[in-house]
Coordinates of C-alpha atoms in Angstrom, one line a residue:
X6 CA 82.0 -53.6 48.5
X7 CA 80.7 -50.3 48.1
X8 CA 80.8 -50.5 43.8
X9 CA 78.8 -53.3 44.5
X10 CA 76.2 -52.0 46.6
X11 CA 76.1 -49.3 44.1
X12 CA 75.7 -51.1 41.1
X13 CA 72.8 -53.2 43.2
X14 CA 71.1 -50.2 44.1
X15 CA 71.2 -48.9 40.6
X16 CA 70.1 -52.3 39.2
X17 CA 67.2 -51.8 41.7
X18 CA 66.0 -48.3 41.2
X19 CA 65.9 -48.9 37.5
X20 CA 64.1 -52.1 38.3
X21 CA 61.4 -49.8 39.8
X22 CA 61.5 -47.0 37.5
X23 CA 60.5 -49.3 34.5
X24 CA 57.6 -51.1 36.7
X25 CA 56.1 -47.7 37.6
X26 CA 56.4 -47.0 33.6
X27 CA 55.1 -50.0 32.7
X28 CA 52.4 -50.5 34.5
X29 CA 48.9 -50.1 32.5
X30 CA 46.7 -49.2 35.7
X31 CA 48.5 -46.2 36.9
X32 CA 47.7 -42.3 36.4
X33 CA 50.4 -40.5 35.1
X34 CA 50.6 -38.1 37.8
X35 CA 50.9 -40.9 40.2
X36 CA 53.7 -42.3 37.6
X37 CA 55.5 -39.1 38.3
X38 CA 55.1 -38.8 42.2
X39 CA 56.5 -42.8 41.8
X40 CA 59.7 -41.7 40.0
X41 CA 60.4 -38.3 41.8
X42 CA 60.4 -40.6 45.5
X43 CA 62.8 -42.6 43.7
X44 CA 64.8 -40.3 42.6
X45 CA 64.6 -37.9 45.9
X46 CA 64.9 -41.2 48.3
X47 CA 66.9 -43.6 46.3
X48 CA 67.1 -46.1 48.8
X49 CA 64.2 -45.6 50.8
X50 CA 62.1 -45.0 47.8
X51 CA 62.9 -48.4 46.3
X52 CA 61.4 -49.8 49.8
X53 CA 58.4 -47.9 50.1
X54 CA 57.3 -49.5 46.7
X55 CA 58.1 -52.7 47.2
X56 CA 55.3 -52.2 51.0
X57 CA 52.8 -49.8 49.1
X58 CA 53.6 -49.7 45.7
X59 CA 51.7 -52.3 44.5
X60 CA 48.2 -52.3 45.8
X61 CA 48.3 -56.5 45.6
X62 CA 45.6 -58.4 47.0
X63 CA 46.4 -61.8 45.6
X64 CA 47.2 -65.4 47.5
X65 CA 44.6 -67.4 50.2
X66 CA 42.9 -63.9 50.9
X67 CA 42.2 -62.9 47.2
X68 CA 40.6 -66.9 46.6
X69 CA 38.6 -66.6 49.6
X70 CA 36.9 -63.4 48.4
X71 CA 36.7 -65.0 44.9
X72 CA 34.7 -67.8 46.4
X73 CA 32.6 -65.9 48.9
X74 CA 31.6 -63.3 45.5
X75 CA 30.5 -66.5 43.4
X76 CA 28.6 -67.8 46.4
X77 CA 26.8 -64.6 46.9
X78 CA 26.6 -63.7 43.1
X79 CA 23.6 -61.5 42.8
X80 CA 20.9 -62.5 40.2
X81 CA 21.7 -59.0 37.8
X82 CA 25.5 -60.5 37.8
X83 CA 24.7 -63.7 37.2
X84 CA 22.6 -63.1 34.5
X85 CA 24.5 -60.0 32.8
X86 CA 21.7 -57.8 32.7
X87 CA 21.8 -54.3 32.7
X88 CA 19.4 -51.6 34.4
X89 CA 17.1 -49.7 32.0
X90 CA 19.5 -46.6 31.2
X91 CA 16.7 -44.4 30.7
X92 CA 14.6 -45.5 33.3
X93 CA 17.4 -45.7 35.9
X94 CA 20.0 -43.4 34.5
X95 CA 23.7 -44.0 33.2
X96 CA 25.1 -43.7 37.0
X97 CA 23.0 -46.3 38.2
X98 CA 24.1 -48.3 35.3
X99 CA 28.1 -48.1 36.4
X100 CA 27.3 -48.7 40.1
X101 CA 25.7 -52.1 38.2
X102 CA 28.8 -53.0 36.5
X103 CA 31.2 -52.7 39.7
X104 CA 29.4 -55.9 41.5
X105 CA 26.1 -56.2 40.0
X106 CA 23.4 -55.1 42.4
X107 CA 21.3 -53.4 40.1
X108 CA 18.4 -51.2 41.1
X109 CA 15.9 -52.5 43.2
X110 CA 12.0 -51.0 43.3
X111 CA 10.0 -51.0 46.3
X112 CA 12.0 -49.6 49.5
X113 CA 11.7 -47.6 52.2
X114 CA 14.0 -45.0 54.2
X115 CA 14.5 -43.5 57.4
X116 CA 17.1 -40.6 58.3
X117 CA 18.2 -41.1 61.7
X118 CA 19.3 -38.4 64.3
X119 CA 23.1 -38.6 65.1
X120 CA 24.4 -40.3 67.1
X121 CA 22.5 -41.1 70.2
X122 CA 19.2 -41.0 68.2
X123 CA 20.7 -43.3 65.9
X124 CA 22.5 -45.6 68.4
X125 CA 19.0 -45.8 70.0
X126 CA 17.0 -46.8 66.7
X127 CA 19.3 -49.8 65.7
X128 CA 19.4 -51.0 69.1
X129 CA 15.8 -50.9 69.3
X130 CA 15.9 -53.0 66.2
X131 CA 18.1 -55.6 68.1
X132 CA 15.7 -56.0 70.8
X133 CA 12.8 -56.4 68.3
X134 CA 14.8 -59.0 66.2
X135 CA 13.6 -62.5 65.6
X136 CA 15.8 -64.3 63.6
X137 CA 19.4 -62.8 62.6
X138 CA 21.3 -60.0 63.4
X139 CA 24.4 -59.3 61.3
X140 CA 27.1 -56.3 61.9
X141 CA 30.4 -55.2 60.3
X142 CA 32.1 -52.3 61.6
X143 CA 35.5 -50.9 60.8
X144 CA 36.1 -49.3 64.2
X145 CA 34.0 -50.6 67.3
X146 CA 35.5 -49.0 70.2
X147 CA 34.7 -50.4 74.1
X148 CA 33.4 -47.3 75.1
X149 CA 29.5 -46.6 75.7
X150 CA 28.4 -47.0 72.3
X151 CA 30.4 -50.0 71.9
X152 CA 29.4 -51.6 74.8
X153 CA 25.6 -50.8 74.5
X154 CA 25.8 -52.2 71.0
X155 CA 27.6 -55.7 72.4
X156 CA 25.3 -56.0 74.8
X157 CA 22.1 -56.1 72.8
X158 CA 23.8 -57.9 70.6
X159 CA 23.9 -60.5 73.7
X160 CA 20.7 -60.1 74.8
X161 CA 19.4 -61.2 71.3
X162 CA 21.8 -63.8 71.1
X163 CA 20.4 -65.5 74.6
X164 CA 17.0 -65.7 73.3
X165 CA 17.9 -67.8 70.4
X166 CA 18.9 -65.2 67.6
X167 CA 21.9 -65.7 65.5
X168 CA 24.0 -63.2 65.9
X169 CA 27.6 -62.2 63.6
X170 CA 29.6 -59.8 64.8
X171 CA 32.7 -58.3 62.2
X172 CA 35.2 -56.2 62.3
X173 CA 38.4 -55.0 61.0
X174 CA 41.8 -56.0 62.0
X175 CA 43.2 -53.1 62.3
X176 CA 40.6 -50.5 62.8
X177 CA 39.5 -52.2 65.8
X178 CA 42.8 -53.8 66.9
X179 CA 41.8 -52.7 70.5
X180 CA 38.5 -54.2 70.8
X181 CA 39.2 -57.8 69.6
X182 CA 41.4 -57.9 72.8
X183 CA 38.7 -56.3 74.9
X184 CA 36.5 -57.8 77.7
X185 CA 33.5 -57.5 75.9
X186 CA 35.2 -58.5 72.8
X187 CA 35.4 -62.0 74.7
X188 CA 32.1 -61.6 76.5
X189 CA 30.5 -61.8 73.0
X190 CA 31.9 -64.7 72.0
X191 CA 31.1 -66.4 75.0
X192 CA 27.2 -65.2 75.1
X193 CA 27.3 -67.2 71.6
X194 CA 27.8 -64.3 69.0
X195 CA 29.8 -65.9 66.2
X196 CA 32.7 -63.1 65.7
X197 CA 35.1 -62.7 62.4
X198 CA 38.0 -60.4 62.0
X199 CA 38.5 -59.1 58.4
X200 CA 41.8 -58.6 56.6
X201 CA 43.9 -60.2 59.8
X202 CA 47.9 -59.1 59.6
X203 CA 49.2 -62.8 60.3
X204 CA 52.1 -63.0 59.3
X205 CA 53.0 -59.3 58.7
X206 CA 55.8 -60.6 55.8
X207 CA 54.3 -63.7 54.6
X208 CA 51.0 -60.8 54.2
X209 CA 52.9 -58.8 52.6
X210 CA 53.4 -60.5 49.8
X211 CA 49.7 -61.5 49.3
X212 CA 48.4 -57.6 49.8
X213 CA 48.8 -54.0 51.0
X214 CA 49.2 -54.2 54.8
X215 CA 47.4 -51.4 54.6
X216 CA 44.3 -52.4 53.0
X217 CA 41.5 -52.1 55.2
X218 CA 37.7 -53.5 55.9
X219 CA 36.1 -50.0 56.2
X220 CA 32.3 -51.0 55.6
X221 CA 29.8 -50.2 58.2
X222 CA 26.8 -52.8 57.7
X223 CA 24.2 -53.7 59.9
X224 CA 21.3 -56.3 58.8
X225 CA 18.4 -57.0 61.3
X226 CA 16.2 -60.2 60.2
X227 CA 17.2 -59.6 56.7
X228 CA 14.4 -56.8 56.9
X229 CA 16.0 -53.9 58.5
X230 CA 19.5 -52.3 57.0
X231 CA 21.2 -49.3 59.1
X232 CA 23.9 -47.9 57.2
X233 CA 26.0 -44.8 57.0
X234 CA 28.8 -43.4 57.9
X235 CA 29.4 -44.1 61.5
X236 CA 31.4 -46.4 63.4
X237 CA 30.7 -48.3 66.1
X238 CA 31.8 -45.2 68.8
X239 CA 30.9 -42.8 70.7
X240 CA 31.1 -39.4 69.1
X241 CA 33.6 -38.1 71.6
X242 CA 36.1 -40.3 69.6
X243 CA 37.8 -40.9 72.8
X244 CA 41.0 -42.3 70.5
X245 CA 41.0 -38.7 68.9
X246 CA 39.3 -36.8 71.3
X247 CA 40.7 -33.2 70.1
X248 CA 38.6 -33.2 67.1
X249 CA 35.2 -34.4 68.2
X250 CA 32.6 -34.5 68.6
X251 CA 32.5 -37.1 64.9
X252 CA 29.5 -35.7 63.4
X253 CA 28.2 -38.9 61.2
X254 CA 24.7 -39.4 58.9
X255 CA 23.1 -42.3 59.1
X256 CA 19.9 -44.2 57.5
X257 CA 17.6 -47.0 58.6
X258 CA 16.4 -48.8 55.2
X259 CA 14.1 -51.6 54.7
X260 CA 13.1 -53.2 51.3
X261 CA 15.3 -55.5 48.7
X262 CA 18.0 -53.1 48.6
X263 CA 18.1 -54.4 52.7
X264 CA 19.1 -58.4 51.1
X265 CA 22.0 -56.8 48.6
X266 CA 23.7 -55.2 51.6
X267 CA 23.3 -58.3 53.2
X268 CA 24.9 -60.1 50.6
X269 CA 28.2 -57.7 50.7
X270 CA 28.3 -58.2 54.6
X271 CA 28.0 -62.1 53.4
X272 CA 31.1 -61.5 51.3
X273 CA 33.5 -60.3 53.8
X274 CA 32.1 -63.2 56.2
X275 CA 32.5 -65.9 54.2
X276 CA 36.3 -65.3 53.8
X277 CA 36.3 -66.0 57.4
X278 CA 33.9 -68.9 58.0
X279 CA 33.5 -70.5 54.7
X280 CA 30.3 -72.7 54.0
X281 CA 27.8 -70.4 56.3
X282 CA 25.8 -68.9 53.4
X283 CA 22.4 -70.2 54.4
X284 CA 22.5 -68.4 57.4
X285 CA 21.7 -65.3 55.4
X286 CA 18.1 -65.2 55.2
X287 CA 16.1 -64.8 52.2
X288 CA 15.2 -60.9 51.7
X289 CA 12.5 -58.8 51.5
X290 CA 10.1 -58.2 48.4
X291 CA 9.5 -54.5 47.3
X292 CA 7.1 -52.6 49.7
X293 CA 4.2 -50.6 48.1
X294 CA 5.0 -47.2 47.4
X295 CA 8.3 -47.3 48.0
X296 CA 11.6 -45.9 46.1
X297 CA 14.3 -47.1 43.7
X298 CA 17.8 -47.7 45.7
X299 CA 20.8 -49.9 45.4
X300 CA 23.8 -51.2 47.2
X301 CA 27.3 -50.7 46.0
X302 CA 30.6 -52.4 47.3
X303 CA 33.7 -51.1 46.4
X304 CA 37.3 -52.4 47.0
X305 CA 40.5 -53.7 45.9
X306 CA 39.2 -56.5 44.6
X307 CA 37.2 -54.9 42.1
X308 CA 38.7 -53.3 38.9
X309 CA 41.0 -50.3 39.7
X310 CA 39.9 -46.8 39.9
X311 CA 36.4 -47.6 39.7
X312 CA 35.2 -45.7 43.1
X313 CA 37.2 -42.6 41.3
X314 CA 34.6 -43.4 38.4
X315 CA 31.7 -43.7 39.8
X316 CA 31.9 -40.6 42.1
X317 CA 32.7 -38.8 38.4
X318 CA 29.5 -40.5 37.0
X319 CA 27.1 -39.3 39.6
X320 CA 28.6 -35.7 39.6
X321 CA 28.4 -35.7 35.6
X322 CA 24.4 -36.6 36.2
X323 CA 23.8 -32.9 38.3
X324 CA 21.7 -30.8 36.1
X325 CA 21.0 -27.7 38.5
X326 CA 22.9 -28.4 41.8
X327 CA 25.5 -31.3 43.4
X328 CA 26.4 -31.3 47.2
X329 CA 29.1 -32.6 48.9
X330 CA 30.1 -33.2 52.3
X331 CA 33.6 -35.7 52.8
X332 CA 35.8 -36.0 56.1
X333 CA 38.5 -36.5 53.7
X334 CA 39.0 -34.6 50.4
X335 CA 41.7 -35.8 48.2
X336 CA 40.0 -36.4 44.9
X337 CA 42.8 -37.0 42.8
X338 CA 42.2 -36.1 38.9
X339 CA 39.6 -37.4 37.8
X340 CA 37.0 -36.8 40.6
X341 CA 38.1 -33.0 40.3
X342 CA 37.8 -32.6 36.7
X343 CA 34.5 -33.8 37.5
X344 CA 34.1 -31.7 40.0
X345 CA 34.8 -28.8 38.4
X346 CA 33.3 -29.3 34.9
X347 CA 30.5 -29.5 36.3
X348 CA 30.6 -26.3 37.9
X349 CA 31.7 -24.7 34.2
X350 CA 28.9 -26.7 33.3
X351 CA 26.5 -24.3 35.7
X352 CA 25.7 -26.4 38.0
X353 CA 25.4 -24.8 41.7
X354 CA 28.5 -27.2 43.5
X355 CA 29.2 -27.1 47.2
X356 CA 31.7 -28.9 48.8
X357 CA 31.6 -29.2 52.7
X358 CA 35.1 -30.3 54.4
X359 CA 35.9 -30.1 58.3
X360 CA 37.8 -26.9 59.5
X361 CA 40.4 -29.3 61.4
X362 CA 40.9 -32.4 60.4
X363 CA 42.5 -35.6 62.3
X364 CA 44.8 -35.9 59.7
X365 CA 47.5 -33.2 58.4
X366 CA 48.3 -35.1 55.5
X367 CA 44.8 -35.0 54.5
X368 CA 44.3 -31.5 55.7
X369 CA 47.2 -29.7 54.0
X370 CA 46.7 -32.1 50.2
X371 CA 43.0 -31.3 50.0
X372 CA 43.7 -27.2 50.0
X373 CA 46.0 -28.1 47.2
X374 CA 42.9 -28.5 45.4
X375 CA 40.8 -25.2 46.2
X376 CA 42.2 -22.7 43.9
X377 CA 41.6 -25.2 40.7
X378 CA 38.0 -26.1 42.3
X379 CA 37.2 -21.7 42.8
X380 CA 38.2 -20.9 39.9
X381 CA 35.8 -23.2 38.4
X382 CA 33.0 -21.9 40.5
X383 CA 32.8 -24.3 43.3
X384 CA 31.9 -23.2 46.7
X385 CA 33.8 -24.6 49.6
X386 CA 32.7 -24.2 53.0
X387 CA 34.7 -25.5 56.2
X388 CA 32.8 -27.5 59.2
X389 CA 33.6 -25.6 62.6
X390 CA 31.6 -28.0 64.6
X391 CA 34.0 -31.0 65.6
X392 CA 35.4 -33.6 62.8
X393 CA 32.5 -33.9 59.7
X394 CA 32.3 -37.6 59.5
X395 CA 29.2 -37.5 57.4
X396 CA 30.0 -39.5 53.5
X397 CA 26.8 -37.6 51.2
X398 CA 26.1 -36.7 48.2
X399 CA 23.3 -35.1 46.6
X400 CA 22.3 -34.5 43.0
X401 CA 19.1 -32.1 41.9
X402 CA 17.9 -32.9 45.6
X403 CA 16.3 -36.4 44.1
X404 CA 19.0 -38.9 43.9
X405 CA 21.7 -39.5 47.0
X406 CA 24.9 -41.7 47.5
X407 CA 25.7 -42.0 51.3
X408 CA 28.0 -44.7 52.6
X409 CA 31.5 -45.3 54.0
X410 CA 33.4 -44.0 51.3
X411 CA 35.2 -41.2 51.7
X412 CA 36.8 -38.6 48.5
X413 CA 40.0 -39.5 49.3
X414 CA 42.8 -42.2 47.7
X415 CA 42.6 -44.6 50.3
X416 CA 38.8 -44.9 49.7
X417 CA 39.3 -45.2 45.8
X418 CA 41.7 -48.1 45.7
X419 CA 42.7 -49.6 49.2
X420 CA 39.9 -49.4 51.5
X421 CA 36.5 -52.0 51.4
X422 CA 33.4 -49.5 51.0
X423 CA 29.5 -50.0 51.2
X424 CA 27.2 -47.4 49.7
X425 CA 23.3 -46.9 49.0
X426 CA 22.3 -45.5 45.7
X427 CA 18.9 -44.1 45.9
X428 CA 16.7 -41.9 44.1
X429 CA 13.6 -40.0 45.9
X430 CA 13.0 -36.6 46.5
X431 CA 11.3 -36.6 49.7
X432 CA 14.0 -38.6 51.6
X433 CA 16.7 -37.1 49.4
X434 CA 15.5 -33.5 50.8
X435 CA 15.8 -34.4 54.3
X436 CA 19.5 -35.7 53.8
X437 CA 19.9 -32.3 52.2
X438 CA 19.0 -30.3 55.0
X439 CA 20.9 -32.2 57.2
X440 CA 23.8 -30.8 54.6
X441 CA 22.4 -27.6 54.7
X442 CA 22.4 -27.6 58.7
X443 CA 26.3 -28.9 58.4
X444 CA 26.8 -25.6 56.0
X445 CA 25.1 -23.3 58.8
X446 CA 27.9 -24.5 61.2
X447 CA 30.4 -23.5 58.1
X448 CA 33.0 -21.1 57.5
X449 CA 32.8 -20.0 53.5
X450 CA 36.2 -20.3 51.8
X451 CA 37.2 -16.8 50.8
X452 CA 38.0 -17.4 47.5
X453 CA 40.1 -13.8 47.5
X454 CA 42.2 -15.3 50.1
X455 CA 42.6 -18.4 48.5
X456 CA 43.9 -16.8 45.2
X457 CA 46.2 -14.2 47.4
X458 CA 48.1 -17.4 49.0
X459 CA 51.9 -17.0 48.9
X460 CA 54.1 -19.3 46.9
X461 CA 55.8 -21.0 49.6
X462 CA 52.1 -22.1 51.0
X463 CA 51.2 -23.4 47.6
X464 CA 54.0 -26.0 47.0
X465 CA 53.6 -26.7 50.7
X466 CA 50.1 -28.1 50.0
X467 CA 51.0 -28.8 46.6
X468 CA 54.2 -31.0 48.0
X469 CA 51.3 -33.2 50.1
X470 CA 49.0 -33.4 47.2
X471 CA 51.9 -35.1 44.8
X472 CA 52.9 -37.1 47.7
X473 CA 49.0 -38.6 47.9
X474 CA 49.2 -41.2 45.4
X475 CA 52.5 -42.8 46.4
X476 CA 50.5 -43.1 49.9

């Protein structure tokens, strides 16, 4: 018996080993980190690919999004048009090809305070509404900022407004078996839950368990988009309440960009209540005077390593200066070849990473990266002031990218992600001061100390950072 398991287990792990080198959409580091877990954890290594190896998303789940995309195609897909690369620029382009919301002239921005001010604005917005009201969050907690979102969201709701309320399985596990959870539904708020577990092994073999709704949309009449990176919580975190307060960025938009948005939000909903497509109102046309922004949805659904891309594109378009502030900083190699040519390039790159983050994995696997990123000239600078939650990027303080998506793996390949796209100086300053206040509350990384590290602290973080692709 004991041959035989052998001989099975051998039969297996070379199984594995030739499906990790045969695979076409793989990194060779992540090849490697594949085949040294095999080889390292034989047994248990053969399992943990066969749960997260392959990051599937195939079956009933995979159609339904199929569907819902070529209900909601937008025009620039449709059509296979292209933005003006010289007009618009080469990154604006790519963020084209992912999903095909191409740039749209004509909006207007807001950048809200954080988070009460924010909180405040959009439910403001849900008092004023006329017509719809449309939200997807990944984490909605029942705490005071989840509760004072539900019950606008009733209020609106009683007087006739149709209301949609998302979340994510997972993310919001607790909340879907909350009171006001049910008190929604029964105030008439039509509720979805994105990316349910089901059947955790007939799931399995459709997707990642893992892969996760992480969008935070919400749509006001079609006219009125808030977006950013905060949840539906309080900033006290209450679930991780050591690290708080979450400090988060987020932006009230109106203008066509608002219907694109819109149409991602659609997307996700129509996997749960085919057919409903006309209840997204028409959107907005281009206001006078306004700027040049567009939406971008990311996920596993779309071709593989594109988020990785298109961070890479936008840093390659920095001229003078690039900053960037990320809760979670495992770039991988692309983004930090990008990262750091451009700071051989001599362009002035910050990076802005929390002090303590929620998690060690994260924590120990990005500082694998700092001597590479110094040494190229980067400056790193880590947040003292609670968990930095806040997704930005600026380039030449003109154009910004600010969403959900984090610099990390899980946002690359596994995660669902909304971003805006936009290029104008004036609102693009302000987002840069608000990075330029998260700097103030920064410690500079010494980059002396970081070159004087001992060994054994380098392959610890090092260890973490080849461990991050398996994961």
């Amino acid at each position: 018996m004991a041959t035989l398991l052998t001989i099975a287990h051998l039969l297996l792990f070379a199984a594995v080993t030739l499906r990790v080198l045969a695979r076409s959409d793989m990194l060779p580091t992540t090849r490697v980190a594949w085949i040294l877990v095999l080889l390292i954890l034989p047994a248990f290594g053969v399992l943990l690919y066969v749960f997260v190896g392959e990051i599937s998303f195939r079956g009933p789940a995979r159609a339904a999004h199929r569907a819902a995309e070529a209900e909601t195609g937008p025009s620039v897909a449709a059509s296979g048009e292209r933005p003006s690369l010289e007009r618009y620029g080469v990154a604006s382009g790519f963020a084209t090809s992912i999903n095909g919301f191409g740039p749209t002239e004509g909006n207007r921005g807001e950048l809200l305070d954080s988070p009460a001010g924010a909180r405040a604005r959009m439910i403001e917005d849900f008092d004023n509404a006329r017509h719809s009201i449309s939200v997807l969050y990944y984490i909605w907690l029942d705490d005071g900022t989840g509760r004072a979102v539900a019950e606008a969201l009733m209020r609106a709701a009683r007087r006739g407004v149709r209301c949609k309320a998302m979340v994510d399985a997972i993310g919001s596990r607790a909340f879907i078996k909350s009171e006001t959870w049910a008190a929604l539904q029964a105030a008439g708020v039509k509720t979805a839950v994105a990316l349910p577990l089901g059947n955790p092994i007939v799931t399995m073999f459709q997707r990642r368990l893992d892969l996760r709704n992480h969008r935070k949309i919400t749509v006001i009449d079609n006219a009125v988009l808030h977006c950013g990176s905060q949840n539906c919580a309080d900033a006290e975190f209450r679930v991780k309440p050591k690290f708080a307060p979450w400090v988060d960025i987020m932006m009230r938009l109106e203008g066509p960009v608002v219907r694109q948005m819109h149409l991602l939000l659609a997307q996700d909903w129509l996997c749960c209540h085919p057919g409903e497509l006309a209840h997204f109102d028409a959107g907005m046309e281009a206001l006078p005077g306004g700027f040049v922004a567009q939406a971008v949805g990311t996920g596993p659904d779309v071709r593989h390593g594109i988020t990785a891309q298109l961070f890479s594109r936008l840093i390659y378009e920095a001229r003078r200066e690039l900053i960037v502030s990320t809760p979670y900083f495992v770039p991988g190699e692309t983004v930090c070849e990008a990262l750091t040519s451009a700071a051989q390039s001599g362009v002035d790159v910050t990076l802005i990473v929390p002090s303590r983050n929620d998690s060690g994995f994260v924590s120990r696997a990005s500082r694998s990266y700092y001597p590479r990123l110094i040494a190229a000239g980067v400056k790193i600078a880590e947040y003292r002031g609670g968990l930095l939650h806040a997704k930005t990027l600026t380039i030449d303080g003109a154009t910004t990218f600010l969403g959900s998506s984090n610099m990390d793996i899980r946002s690359f390949d596994l995660n669902f992600e909304n971003d805006i796209l936009f290029s104008d100086p004036a609102l693009t300053g302000k987002v840069r001061q608000r990075q330029m206040a998260y700097l103030a509350e920064s410690t500079p990384v010494d980059p002396e100390a970081v070159r004087a590290w001992s060994v054994p602290r380098c392959i610890w973080f090092n260890a973490f950072a080849v461990v991050g692709p398996v994961l």
